[in-house]
mmCIF file with all atom_site columns, C-alpha atoms in Angstrom:
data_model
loop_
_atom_site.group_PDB
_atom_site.id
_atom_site.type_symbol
_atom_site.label_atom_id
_atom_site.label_alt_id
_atom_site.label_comp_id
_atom_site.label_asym_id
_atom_site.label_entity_id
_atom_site.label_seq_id
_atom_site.pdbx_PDB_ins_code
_atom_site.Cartn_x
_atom_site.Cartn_y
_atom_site.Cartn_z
_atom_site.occupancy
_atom_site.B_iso_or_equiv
_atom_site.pdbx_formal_charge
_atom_site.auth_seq_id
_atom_site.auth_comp_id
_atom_site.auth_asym_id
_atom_site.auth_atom_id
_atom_site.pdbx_PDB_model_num
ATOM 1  C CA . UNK A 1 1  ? 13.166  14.305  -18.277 1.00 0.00 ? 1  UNK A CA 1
ATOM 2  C CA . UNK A 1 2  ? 9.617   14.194  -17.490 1.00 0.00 ? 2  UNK A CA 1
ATOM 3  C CA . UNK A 1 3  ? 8.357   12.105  -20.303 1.00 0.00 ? 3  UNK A CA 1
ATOM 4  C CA . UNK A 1 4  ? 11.136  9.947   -20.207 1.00 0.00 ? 4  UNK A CA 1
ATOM 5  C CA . UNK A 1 5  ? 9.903   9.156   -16.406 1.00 0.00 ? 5  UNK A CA 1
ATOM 6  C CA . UNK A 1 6  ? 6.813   8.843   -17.272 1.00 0.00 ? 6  UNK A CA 1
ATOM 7  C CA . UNK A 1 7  ? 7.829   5.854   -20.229 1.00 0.00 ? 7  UNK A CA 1
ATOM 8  C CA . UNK A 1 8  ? 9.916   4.183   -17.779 1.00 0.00 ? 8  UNK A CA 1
ATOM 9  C CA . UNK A 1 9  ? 7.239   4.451   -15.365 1.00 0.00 ? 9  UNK A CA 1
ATOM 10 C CA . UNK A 1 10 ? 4.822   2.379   -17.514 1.00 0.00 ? 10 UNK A CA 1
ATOM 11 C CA . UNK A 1 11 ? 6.690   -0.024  -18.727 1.00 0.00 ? 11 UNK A CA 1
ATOM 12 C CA . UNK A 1 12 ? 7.258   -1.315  -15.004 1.00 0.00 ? 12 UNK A CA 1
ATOM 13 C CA . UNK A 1 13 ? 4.103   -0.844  -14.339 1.00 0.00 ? 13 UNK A CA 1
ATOM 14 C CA . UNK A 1 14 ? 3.590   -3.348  -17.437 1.00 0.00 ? 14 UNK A CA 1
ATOM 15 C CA . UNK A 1 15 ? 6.212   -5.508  -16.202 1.00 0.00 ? 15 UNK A CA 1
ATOM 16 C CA . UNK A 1 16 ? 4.504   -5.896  -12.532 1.00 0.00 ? 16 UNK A CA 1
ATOM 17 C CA . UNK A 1 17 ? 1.136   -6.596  -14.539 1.00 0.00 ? 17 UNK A CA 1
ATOM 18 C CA . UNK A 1 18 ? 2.179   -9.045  -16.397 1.00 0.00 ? 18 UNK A CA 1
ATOM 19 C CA . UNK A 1 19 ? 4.532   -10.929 -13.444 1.00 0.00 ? 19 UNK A CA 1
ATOM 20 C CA . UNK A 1 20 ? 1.545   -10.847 -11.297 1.00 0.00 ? 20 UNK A CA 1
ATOM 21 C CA . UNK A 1 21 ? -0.474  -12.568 -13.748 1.00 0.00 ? 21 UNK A CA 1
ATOM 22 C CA . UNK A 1 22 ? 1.806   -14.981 -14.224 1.00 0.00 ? 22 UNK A CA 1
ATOM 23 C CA . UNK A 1 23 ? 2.287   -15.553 -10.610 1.00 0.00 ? 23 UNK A CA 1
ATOM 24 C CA . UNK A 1 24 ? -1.923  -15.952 -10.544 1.00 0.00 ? 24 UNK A CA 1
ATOM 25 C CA . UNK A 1 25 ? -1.483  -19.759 -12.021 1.00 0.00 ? 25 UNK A CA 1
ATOM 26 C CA . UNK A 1 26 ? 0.428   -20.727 -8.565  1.00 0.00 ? 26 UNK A CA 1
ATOM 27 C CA . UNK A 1 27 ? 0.403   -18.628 -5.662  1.00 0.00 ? 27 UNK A CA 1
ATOM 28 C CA . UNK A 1 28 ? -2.659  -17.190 -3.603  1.00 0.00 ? 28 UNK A CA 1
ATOM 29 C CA . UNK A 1 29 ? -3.941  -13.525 -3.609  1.00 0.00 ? 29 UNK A CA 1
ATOM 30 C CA . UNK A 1 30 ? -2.774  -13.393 -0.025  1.00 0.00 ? 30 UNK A CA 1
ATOM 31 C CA . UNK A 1 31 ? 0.594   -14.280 -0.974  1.00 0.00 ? 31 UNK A CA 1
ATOM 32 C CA . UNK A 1 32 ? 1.080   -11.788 -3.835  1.00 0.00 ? 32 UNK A CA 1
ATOM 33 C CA . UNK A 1 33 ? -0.457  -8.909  -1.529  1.00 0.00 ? 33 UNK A CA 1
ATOM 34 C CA . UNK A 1 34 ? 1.714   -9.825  1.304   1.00 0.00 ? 34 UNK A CA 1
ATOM 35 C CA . UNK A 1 35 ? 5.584   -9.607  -1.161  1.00 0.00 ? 35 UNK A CA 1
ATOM 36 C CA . UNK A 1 36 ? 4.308   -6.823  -3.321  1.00 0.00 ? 36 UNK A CA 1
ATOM 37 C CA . UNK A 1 37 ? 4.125   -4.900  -0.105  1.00 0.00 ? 37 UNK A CA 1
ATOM 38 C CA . UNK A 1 38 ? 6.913   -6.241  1.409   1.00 0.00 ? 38 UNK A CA 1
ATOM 39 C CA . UNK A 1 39 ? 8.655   -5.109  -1.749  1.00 0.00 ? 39 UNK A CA 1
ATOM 40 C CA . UNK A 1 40 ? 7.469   -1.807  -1.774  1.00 0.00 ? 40 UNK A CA 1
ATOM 41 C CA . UNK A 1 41 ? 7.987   -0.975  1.790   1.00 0.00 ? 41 UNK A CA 1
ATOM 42 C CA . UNK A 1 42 ? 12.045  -0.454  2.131   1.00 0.00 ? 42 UNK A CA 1
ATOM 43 C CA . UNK A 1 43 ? 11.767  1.048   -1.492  1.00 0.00 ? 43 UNK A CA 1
ATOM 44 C CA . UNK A 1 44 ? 9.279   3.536   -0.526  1.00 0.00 ? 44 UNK A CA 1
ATOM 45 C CA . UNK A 1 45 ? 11.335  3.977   2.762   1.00 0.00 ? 45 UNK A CA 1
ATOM 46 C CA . UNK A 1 46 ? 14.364  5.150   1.160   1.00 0.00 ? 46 UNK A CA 1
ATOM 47 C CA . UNK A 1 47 ? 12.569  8.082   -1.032  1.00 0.00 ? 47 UNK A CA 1
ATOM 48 C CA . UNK A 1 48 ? 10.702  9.077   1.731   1.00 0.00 ? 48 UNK A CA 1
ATOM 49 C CA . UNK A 1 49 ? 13.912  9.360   4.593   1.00 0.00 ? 49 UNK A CA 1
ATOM 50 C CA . UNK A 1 50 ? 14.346  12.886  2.981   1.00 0.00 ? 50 UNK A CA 1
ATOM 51 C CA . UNK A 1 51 ? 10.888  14.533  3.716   1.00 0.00 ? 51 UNK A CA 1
ATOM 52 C CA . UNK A 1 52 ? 9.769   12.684  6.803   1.00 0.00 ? 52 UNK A CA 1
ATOM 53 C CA . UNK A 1 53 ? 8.571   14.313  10.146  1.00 0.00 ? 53 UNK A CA 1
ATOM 54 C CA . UNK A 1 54 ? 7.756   13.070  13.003  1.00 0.00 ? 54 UNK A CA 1
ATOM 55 C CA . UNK A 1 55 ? 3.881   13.703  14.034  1.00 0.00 ? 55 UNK A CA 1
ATOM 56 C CA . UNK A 1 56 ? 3.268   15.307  17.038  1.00 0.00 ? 56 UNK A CA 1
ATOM 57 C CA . UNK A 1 57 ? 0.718   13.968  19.296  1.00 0.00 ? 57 UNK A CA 1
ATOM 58 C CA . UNK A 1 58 ? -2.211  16.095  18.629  1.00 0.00 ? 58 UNK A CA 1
ATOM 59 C CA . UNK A 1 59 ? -1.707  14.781  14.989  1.00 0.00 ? 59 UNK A CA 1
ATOM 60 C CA . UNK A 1 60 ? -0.950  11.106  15.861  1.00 0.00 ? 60 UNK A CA 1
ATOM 61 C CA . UNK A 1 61 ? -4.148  11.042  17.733  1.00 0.00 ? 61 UNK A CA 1
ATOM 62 C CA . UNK A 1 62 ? -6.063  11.769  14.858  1.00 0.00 ? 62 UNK A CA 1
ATOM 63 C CA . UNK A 1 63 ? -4.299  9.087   12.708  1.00 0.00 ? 63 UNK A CA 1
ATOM 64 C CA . UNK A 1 64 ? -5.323  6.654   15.018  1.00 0.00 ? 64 UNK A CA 1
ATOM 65 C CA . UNK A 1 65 ? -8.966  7.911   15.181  1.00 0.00 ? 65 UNK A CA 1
ATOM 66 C CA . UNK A 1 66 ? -9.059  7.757   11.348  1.00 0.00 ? 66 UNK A CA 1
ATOM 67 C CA . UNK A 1 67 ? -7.988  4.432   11.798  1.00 0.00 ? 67 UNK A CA 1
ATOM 68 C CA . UNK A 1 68 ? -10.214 3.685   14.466  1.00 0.00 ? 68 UNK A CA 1
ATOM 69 C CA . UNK A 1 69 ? -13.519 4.973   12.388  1.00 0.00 ? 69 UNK A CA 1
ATOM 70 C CA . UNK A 1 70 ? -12.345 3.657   9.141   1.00 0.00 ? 70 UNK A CA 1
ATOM 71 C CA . UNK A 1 71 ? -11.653 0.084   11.074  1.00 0.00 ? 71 UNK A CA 1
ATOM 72 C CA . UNK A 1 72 ? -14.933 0.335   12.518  1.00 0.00 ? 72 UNK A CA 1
ATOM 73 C CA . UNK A 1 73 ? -16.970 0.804   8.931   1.00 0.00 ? 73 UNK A CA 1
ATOM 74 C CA . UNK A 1 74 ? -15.214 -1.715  7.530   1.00 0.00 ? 74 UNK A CA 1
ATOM 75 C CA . UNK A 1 75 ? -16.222 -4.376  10.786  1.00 0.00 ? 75 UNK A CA 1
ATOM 76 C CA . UNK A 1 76 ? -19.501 -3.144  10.821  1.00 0.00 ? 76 UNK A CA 1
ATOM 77 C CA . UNK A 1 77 ? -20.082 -4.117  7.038   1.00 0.00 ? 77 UNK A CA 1
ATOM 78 C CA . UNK A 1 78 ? -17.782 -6.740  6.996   1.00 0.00 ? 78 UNK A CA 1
ATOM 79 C CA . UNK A 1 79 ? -20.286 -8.880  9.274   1.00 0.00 ? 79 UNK A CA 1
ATOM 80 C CA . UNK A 1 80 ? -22.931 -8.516  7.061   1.00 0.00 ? 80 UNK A CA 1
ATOM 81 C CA . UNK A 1 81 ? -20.945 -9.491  3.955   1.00 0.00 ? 81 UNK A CA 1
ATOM 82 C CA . UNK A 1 82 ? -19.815 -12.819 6.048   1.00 0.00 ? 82 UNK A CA 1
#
């Protein structure tokens, strides 16, 4: 089974490839970013219903300091890039 998922696994991977560069010649980067994600999300969202937990708040709070430090490197450098 597992190298059978792992052949099926690359040839969709080779499919997306080669539909994204297709889709290069007439939509934006934005665009493509924005519907491969919102493709991925309720796909992703039905394999993970099985193992999800809800984060308690000592955890949550450091989610949202990761975020809040990684956000904050990523401002900080992204002014001097612009």
């Amino acid at each position: 089974l597992g190298p059978l998922l792992i052949l099926c696994g690359s040839f969709i991977w080779s499919m997306s490839l080669l539909i994204a560069k297709k889709l290069t010649t007439t939509e934006s980067n934005a665009s493509m970013t924005f519907w491969q994600a919102a493709g991925l999300i309720p796909a992703t969202f039905i394999v993970a219903i099985p193992f999800w937990s809800t984060p308690n708040l000592e955890q949550l709070f450091l989610y949202l300091l990761v975020l809040l430090v990684i956000g904050g490197i990523i401002l900080h450098f992204g002014f001097f890039l612009y």
